[in-house]
Short mmCIF file of C-alpha atoms in Angstrom, two decimals:
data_model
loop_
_atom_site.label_atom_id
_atom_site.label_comp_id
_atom_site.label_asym_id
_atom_site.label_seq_id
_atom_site.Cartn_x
_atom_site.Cartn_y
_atom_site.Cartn_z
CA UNK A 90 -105.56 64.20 12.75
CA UNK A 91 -107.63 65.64 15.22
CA UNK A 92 -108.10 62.62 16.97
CA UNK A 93 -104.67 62.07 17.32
CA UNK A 94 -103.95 65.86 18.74
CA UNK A 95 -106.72 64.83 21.56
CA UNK A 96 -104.99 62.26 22.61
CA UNK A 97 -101.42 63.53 22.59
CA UNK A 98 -103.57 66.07 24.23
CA UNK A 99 -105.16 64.17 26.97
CA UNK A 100 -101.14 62.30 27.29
CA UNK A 101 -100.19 65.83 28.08
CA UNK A 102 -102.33 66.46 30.82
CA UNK A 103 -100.97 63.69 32.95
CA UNK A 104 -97.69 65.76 32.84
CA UNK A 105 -99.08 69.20 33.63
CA UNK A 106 -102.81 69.46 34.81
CA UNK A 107 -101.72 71.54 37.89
CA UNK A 108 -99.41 71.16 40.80
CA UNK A 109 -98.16 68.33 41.65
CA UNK A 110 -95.39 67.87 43.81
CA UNK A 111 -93.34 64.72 45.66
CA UNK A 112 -91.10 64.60 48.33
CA UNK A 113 -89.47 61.60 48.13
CA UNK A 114 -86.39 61.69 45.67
CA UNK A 115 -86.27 58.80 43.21
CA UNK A 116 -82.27 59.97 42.19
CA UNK A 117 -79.79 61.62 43.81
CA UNK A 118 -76.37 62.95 42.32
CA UNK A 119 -74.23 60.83 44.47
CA UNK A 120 -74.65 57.97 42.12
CA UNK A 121 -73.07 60.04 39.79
CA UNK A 122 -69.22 60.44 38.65
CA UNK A 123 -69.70 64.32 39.11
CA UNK A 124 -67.67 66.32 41.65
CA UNK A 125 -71.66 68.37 43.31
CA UNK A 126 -72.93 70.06 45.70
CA UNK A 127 -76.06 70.35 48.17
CA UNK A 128 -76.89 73.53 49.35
CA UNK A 129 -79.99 75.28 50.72
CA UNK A 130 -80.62 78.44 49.25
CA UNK A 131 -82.87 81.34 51.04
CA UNK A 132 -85.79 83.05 49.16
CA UNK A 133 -86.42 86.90 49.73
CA UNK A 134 -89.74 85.93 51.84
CA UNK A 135 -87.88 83.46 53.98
CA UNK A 136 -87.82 79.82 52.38
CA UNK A 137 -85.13 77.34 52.28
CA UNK A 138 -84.77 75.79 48.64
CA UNK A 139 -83.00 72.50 48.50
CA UNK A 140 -80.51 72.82 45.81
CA UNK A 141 -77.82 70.46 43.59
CA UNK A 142 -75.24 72.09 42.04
CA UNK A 143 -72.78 69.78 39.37
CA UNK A 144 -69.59 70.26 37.79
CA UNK A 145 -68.79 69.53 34.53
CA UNK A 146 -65.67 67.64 34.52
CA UNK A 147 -62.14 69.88 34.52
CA UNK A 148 -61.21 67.81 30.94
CA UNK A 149 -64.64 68.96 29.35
CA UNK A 150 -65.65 72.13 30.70
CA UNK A 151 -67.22 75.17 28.43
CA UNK A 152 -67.62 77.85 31.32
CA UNK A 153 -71.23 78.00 30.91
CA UNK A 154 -74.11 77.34 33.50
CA UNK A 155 -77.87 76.67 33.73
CA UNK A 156 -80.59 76.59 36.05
CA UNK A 157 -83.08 74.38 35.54
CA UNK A 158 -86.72 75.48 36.47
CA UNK A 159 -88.39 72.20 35.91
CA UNK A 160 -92.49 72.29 35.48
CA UNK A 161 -95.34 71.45 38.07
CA UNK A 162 -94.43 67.97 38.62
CA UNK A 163 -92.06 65.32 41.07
CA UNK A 164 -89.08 67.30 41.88
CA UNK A 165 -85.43 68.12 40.37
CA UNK A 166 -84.81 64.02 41.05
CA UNK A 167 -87.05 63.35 38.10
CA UNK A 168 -84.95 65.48 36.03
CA UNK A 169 -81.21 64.61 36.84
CA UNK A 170 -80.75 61.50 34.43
CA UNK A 171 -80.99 64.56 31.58
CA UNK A 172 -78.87 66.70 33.41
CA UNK A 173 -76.00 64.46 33.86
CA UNK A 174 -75.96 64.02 30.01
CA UNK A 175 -75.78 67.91 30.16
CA UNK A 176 -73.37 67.98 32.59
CA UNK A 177 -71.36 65.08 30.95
CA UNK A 178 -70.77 67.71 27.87
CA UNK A 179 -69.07 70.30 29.53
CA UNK A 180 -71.72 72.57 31.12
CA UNK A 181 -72.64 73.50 34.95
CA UNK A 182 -76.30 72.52 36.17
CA UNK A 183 -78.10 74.08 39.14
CA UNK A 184 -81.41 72.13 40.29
CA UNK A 185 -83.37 73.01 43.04
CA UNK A 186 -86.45 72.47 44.13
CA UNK A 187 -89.59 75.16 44.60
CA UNK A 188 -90.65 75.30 47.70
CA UNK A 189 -93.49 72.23 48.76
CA UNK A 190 -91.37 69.94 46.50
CA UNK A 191 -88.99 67.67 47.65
CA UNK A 192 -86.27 68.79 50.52
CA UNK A 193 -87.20 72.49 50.00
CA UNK A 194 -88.95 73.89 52.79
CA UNK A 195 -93.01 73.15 52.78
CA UNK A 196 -95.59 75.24 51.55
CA UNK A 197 -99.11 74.85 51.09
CA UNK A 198 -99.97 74.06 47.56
CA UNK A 199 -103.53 73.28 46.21
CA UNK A 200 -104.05 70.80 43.46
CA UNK A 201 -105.77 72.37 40.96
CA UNK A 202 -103.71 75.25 40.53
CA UNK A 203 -101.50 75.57 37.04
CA UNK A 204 -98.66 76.94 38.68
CA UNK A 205 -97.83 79.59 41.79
CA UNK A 206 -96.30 82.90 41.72
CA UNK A 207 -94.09 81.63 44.69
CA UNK A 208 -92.31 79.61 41.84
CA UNK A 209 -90.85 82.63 40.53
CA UNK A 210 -89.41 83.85 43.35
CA UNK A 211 -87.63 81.25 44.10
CA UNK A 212 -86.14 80.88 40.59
CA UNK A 213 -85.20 84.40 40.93
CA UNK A 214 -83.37 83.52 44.80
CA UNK A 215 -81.41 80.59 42.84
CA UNK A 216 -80.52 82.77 39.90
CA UNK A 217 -79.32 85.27 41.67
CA UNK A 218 -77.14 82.75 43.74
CA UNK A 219 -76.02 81.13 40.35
CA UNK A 220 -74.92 84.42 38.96
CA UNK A 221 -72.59 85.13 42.40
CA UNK A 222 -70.99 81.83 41.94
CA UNK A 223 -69.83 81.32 38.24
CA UNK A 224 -68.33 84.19 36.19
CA UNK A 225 -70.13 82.58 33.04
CA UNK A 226 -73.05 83.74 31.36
CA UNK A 227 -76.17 82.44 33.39
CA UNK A 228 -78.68 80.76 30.93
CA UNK A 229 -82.27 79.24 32.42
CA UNK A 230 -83.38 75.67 31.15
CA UNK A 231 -87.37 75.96 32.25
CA UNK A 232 -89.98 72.78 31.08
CA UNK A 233 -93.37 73.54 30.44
CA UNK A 234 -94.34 75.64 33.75
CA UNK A 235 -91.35 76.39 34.49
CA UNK A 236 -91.00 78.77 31.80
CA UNK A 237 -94.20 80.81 33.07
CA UNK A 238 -91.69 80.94 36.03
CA UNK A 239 -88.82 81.70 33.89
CA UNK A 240 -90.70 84.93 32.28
CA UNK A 241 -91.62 86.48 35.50
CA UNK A 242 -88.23 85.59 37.09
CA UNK A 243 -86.31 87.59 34.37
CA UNK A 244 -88.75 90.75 34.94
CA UNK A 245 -87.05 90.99 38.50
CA UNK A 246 -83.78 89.12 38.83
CA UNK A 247 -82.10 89.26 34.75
CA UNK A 248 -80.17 86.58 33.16
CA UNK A 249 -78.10 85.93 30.00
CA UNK A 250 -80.48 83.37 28.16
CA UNK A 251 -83.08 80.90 27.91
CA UNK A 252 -83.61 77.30 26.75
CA UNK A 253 -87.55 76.83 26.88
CA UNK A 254 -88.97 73.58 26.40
CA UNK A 255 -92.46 73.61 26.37
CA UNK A 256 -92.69 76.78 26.54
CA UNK A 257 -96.18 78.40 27.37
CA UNK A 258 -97.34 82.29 25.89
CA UNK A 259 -99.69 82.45 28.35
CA UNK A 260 -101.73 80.85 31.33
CA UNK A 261 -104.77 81.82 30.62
CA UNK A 262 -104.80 79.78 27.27
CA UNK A 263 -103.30 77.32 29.01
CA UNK A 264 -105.51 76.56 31.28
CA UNK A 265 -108.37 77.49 28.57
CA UNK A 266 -106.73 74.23 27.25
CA UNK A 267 -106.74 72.30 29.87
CA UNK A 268 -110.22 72.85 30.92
CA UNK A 269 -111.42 71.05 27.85
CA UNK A 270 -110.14 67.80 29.02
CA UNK A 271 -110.40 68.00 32.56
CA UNK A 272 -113.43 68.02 35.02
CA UNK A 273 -112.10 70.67 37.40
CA UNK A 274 -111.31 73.98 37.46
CA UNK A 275 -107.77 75.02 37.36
CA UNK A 276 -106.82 77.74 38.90
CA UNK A 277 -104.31 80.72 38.59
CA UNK A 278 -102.11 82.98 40.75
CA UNK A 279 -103.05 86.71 40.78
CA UNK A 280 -99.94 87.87 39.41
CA UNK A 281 -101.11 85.85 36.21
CA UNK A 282 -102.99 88.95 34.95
CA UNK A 283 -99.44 90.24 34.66
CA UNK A 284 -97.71 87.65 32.91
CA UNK A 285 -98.27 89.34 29.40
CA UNK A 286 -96.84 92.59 29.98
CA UNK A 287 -93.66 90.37 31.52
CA UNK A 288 -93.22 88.45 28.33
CA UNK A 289 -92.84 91.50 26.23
CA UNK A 290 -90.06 92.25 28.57
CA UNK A 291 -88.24 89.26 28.00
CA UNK A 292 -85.81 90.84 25.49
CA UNK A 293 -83.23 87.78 26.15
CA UNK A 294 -82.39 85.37 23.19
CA UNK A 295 -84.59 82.18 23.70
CA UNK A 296 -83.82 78.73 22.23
CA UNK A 297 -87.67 77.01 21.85
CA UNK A 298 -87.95 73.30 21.80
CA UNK A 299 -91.23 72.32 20.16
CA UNK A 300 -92.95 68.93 19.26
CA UNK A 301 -94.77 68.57 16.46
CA UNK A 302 -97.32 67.04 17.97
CA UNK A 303 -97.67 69.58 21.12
CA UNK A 304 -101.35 70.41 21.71
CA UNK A 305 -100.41 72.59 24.39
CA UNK A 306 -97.43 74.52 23.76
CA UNK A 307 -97.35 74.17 20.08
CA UNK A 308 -95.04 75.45 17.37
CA UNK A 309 -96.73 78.25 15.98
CA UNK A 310 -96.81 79.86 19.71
CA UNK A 311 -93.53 79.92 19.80
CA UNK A 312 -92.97 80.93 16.78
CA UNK A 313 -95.31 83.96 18.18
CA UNK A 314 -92.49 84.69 20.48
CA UNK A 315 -89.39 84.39 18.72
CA UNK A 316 -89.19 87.81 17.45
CA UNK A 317 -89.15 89.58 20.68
CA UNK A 318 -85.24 89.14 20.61
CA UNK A 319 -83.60 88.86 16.77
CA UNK A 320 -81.19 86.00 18.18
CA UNK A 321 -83.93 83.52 19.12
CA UNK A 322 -84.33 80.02 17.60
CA UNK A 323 -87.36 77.56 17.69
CA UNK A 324 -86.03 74.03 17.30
CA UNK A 325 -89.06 71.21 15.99
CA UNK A 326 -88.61 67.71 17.08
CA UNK A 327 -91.08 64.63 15.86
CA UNK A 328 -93.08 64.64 19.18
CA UNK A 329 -95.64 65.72 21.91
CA UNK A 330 -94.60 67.98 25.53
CA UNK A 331 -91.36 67.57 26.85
CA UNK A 332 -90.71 64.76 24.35
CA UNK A 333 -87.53 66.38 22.49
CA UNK A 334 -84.37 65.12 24.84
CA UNK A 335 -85.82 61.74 24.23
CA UNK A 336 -86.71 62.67 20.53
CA UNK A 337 -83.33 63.85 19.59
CA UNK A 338 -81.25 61.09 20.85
CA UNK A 339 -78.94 59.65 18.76
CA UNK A 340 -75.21 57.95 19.70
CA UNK A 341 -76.10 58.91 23.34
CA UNK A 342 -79.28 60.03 25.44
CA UNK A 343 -80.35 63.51 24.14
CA UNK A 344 -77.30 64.09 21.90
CA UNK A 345 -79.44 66.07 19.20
CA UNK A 346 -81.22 68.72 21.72
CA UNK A 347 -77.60 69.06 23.84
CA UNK A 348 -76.02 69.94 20.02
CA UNK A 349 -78.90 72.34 19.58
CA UNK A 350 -78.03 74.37 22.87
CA UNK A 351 -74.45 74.35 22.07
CA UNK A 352 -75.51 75.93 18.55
CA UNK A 353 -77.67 78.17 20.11
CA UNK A 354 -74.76 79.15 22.59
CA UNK A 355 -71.97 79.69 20.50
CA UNK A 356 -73.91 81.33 17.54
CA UNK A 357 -75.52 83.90 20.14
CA UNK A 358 -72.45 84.86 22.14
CA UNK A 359 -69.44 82.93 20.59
CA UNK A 360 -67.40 85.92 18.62
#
């Protein structure tokens, strides 16, 4: 058993050792059938932040809306084949990218650091965007870093709820983690020292997709978590980080963890 957590372990690294980012986009929504947009959105400190908003179709729509906060790795292209399949039952998406990954304005960004503090601001500049456009409640999807950035975001710019995949309790374990498996230091931001005082902020309801097999954000941390807000839900799926949308599939891609949100959704607000 231990064996195996190593290597889902050392499997996991490849996905979020530290900052990684790509320009080059290996999707794009045009090749979709959803009515989108492209916009660039400004940060508070200046930054441009490539952005893709789509529609759910007028037939299917449910009125609700998320912004995904992806992790440390590619850029919102990686992520828009599971989108669509969002999108596709009835809810708005919002991708952007952080700034230093893909079209979003460049920034200097160091390898071997987990994650920046930059990230959050710019989650909390499309956020706040999100929440003048829609009159829906304003939920965040964030994977694996992106949910360190989803934590801090909420501490400055608030939204309605939050569908964490991956999620991680805090960076200094995670890179405590990390460091076991890798031969270089990883580095964090300085507002890192602050992240735990954040999290016991987060008073939101938060939907937790775990894998069973997760040696870095496992069940039993989020199960740590949960009870900060009497609505939250921790979902298990047979599998290792950021393995659930392909985990639950069933008649189409990601069927099982899309049924889960809507669950979560209409359970937590739904009168």
């Amino acid at each position: 058993m231990k064996y195996l957590l190593c290597l889902f372990t050392l499997l996991i690294v490849n996905l979020v050792g530290a900052v990684n980012p790509i320009k080059e986009y290996v999707d794009d929504p045009v090749n979709s059938n959803f009515k989108y947009e492209e916009v660039r959105i400004k940060t508070p400190d200046g930054y441009a932040l490539n952005t893709w908003i789509l529609y759910a179709k007028e037939e299917k729509k449910l009125n609700r809306t998320l912004v995904l906060a992806y992790g440390d790795t590619g850029n919102m292209s990686y992520w828009l084949r599971q989108v669509i399949e969002v999108v596709n039952q009835g809810y708005h998406v919002v991708l952007f990218d952080y700034r230093g990954f893909g079209e979003s304005d460049a920034f200097p960004l160091e390898e071997d650091q987990l994650y920046y503090d930059e990230f959050a601001t710019d989650l909390q500049a499309v956020v706040a965007y999100t929440k003048n456009k829609f009159q829906t409640k304003i939920g965040v999807w964030a994977l694996s870093t992106g949910t360190l950035a989803a934590v801090l975001a909420y501490d400055v710019e608030p939204y309605d709820y939050l569908i964490a995949d991956g999620f991680m309790v805090s960076p200094k374990a995670i890179v405590a983690k990390l460091d076991g498996f890798l031969e270089k230091e990883i580095k964090l931001p300085e507002q890192a020292r602050d992240y735990d005082k954040a999290l016991t902020r987060l008073s939101i309801p938060v939907l937790f997709f775990a894998g069973d097999r997760d040696g870095l954000t496992t069940v039993h941390e989020s199960n740590r978590v949960k009870p900060l807000n009497v609505k939250s839900q921790v979902v298990i799926f047979k599998g290792g980080h950021l393995q659930g949308f392909q985990a639950m599939t069933n008649t189409y891609h990601g069927q099982g963890y899309i049924e889960a949100i809507n669950s979560f959704y209409d359970k937590t607000f739904e009168k």
